[in-house]
Amino acid sequence: MALDHLLASLLARADRGARLVVMASAALMVIVVFAQVVMRYVFNDSFDWADEVSRIAFVWTIFLAIPLGLRDGTHVAIELGVARLPVSLRLLVARLMSGIAAVMMGIVFWTTIGVALATWSERLGSINITSSVFFFPVIIGALHSALHLAHLSLFPVEPRA
């Protein structure tokens, strides 16, 4: 039970942080896009950096929200066949699928680090930062997702009837 409590505590902290970053990046995206629309249609001008900043905010919003959906069980799932199984078998299938998905997210995590390192020297056109900034939320989100999936695999919740 100690591992369950430790992992649940770690995930709760990561979830709070991810939720704050998701809210901030979504707000940033809305503000930048709104400002860009006002600049274009009211002042007939635009910000050079608005498209890249809003894309970065969008990527951060999406990839950091994925683990939150996993935690809540709101991710896409096809349960038609599994729902007909006995509860004990449903639990086994859920544990197995969560374990496989955790391994896959670990692979995404590790591979994305390599891609981010390979593209580190590339710069974005309108803002002078590395293009690897698009891979940071994928790395963080994949690790966070892998931890949630590992937790679900090791300590599953009772399947819905």
Short mmCIF file of C-alpha atoms in Angstrom, two decimals:
data_model
loop_
_atom_site.label_atom_id
_atom_site.label_comp_id
_atom_site.label_asym_id
_atom_site.label_seq_id
_atom_site.Cartn_x
_atom_site.Cartn_y
_atom_site.Cartn_z
CA MET A 1 0.00 0.00 0.00
CA ALA A 2 2.93 2.36 0.54
CA LEU A 3 3.74 2.38 -3.18
CA ASP A 4 0.10 3.11 -3.99
CA HIS A 5 0.06 6.06 -1.58
CA LEU A 6 3.42 7.40 -2.81
CA LEU A 7 2.43 7.19 -6.48
CA ALA A 8 -1.03 8.65 -5.80
CA SER A 9 0.54 11.55 -3.90
CA LEU A 10 3.08 12.21 -6.66
CA LEU A 11 0.35 12.08 -9.31
CA ALA A 12 -1.91 14.42 -7.32
CA ARG A 13 0.87 17.03 -7.24
CA ALA A 14 1.63 16.54 -10.93
CA ASP A 15 -2.09 16.85 -11.72
CA ARG A 16 -2.36 20.16 -9.84
CA GLY A 17 0.66 21.54 -11.68
CA ALA A 18 -0.57 20.30 -15.05
CA ARG A 19 -4.02 21.79 -14.43
CA LEU A 20 -2.48 25.20 -13.68
CA VAL A 21 -0.26 25.10 -16.77
CA VAL A 22 -3.21 23.97 -18.94
CA MET A 23 -5.34 26.86 -17.70
CA ALA A 24 -2.52 29.37 -18.18
CA SER A 25 -1.60 28.16 -21.66
CA ALA A 26 -5.26 28.05 -22.77
CA ALA A 27 -5.73 31.60 -21.46
CA LEU A 28 -2.55 32.72 -23.23
CA MET A 29 -3.75 31.15 -26.48
CA VAL A 30 -7.13 32.91 -26.28
CA ILE A 31 -5.58 36.28 -25.40
CA VAL A 32 -2.97 36.11 -28.18
CA VAL A 33 -5.48 35.01 -30.83
CA PHE A 34 -7.97 37.68 -29.71
CA ALA A 35 -5.25 40.37 -29.80
CA GLN A 36 -4.16 39.19 -33.26
CA VAL A 37 -7.75 39.40 -34.57
CA VAL A 38 -8.13 42.91 -33.15
CA MET A 39 -4.80 43.95 -34.67
CA ARG A 40 -5.71 42.59 -38.10
CA TYR A 41 -9.28 43.78 -38.40
CA VAL A 42 -9.22 46.98 -36.38
CA PHE A 43 -5.69 48.28 -36.93
CA ASN A 44 -4.88 46.50 -40.23
CA ASP A 45 -1.62 45.25 -38.72
CA SER A 46 -0.47 42.11 -36.94
CA PHE A 47 2.01 40.70 -34.48
CA ASP A 48 4.74 38.65 -36.17
CA TRP A 49 4.99 36.29 -33.21
CA ALA A 50 1.27 35.65 -32.56
CA ASP A 51 0.91 32.50 -34.69
CA GLU A 52 3.89 30.75 -33.14
CA VAL A 53 3.03 31.73 -29.58
CA SER A 54 -0.59 30.58 -29.98
CA ARG A 55 0.58 27.27 -31.52
CA ILE A 56 3.01 26.70 -28.65
CA ALA A 57 0.24 27.46 -26.13
CA PHE A 58 -2.10 25.07 -27.98
CA VAL A 59 0.45 22.23 -27.89
CA TRP A 60 1.11 22.80 -24.18
CA THR A 61 -2.64 22.85 -23.46
CA ILE A 62 -3.38 19.61 -25.32
CA PHE A 63 -0.45 17.45 -24.25
CA LEU A 64 -0.61 18.42 -20.59
CA ALA A 65 -4.38 17.83 -20.49
CA ILE A 66 -4.12 14.22 -21.75
CA PRO A 67 -2.94 12.77 -18.39
CA LEU A 68 -5.77 14.63 -16.64
CA GLY A 69 -8.24 12.85 -18.90
CA LEU A 70 -6.58 9.53 -18.13
CA ARG A 71 -6.91 10.21 -14.42
CA ASP A 72 -10.62 10.99 -14.71
CA GLY A 73 -11.35 8.17 -17.15
CA THR A 74 -12.62 10.66 -19.72
CA HIS A 75 -10.32 9.51 -22.51
CA VAL A 76 -11.72 7.75 -25.56
CA ALA A 77 -12.47 4.10 -24.87
CA ILE A 78 -14.32 1.37 -26.71
CA GLU A 79 -16.06 -0.71 -24.09
CA LEU A 80 -18.72 -2.53 -26.09
CA GLY A 81 -17.02 -5.92 -25.92
CA VAL A 82 -15.34 -5.47 -22.56
CA ALA A 83 -18.58 -4.37 -20.86
CA ARG A 84 -20.05 -7.82 -21.52
CA LEU A 85 -17.26 -9.61 -19.64
CA PRO A 86 -17.49 -10.69 -16.00
CA VAL A 87 -16.16 -8.11 -13.54
CA SER A 88 -12.98 -10.04 -12.71
CA LEU A 89 -12.11 -10.41 -16.40
CA ARG A 90 -12.91 -6.74 -17.07
CA LEU A 91 -10.50 -5.82 -14.29
CA LEU A 92 -7.80 -8.02 -15.78
CA VAL A 93 -8.30 -6.52 -19.26
CA ALA A 94 -8.22 -2.99 -17.80
CA ARG A 95 -4.97 -3.74 -15.95
CA LEU A 96 -3.39 -5.30 -19.03
CA MET A 97 -4.39 -2.45 -21.35
CA SER A 98 -3.21 0.17 -18.84
CA GLY A 99 0.13 -1.63 -18.56
CA ILE A 100 0.58 -1.82 -22.33
CA ALA A 101 -0.40 1.84 -22.70
CA ALA A 102 2.06 2.81 -19.93
CA VAL A 103 4.88 1.08 -21.82
CA MET A 104 3.84 2.84 -25.04
CA MET A 105 3.82 6.24 -23.30
CA GLY A 106 7.27 5.43 -21.91
CA ILE A 107 8.45 4.82 -25.47
CA VAL A 108 6.90 8.13 -26.59
CA PHE A 109 8.62 9.87 -23.66
CA TRP A 110 12.04 8.43 -24.47
CA THR A 111 11.76 8.92 -28.25
CA THR A 112 10.59 12.50 -27.91
CA ILE A 113 13.61 13.37 -25.79
CA GLY A 114 15.80 12.21 -28.68
CA VAL A 115 13.82 14.27 -31.19
CA ALA A 116 13.99 17.35 -28.96
CA LEU A 117 17.76 16.97 -28.64
CA ALA A 118 18.12 16.49 -32.41
CA THR A 119 16.15 19.68 -33.16
CA TRP A 120 17.60 21.78 -30.34
CA SER A 121 19.68 23.98 -32.67
CA GLU A 122 16.71 24.86 -34.92
CA ARG A 123 15.15 28.22 -34.13
CA LEU A 124 11.61 29.46 -34.60
CA GLY A 125 11.22 32.17 -37.23
CA SER A 126 9.60 35.04 -35.39
CA ILE A 127 10.74 34.37 -31.84
CA ASN A 128 14.31 33.42 -31.11
CA ILE A 129 13.78 30.20 -29.17
CA THR A 130 14.49 26.58 -29.98
CA SER A 131 11.89 24.69 -32.00
CA SER A 132 12.24 21.94 -29.41
CA VAL A 133 9.80 23.96 -27.29
CA PHE A 134 7.05 22.04 -29.12
CA PHE A 135 8.43 18.75 -27.79
CA PHE A 136 8.66 19.74 -24.10
CA PRO A 137 4.93 19.28 -23.39
CA VAL A 138 4.98 15.96 -25.25
CA ILE A 139 7.84 14.77 -23.02
CA ILE A 140 6.13 15.95 -19.83
CA GLY A 141 2.68 14.72 -20.89
CA ALA A 142 3.97 11.30 -21.95
CA LEU A 143 5.78 10.77 -18.64
CA HIS A 144 2.77 12.01 -16.66
CA SER A 145 0.47 9.74 -18.71
CA ALA A 146 2.79 6.76 -18.26
CA LEU A 147 2.71 7.25 -14.49
CA HIS A 148 -1.10 7.45 -14.46
CA LEU A 149 -1.37 4.34 -16.62
CA ALA A 150 1.16 2.45 -14.48
CA HIS A 151 -0.84 3.42 -11.39
CA LEU A 152 -4.05 2.18 -13.05
CA SER A 153 -2.30 -1.04 -14.01
CA LEU A 154 -0.90 -1.70 -10.54
CA PHE A 155 -3.82 -0.36 -8.50
CA PRO A 156 -6.92 -0.50 -10.73
CA VAL A 157 -10.23 1.09 -9.93
CA GLU A 158 -13.33 -1.10 -9.96
CA PRO A 159 -14.67 -1.26 -13.53
CA ARG A 160 -18.06 0.28 -14.24
CA ALA A 161 -20.95 -2.12 -14.63
#
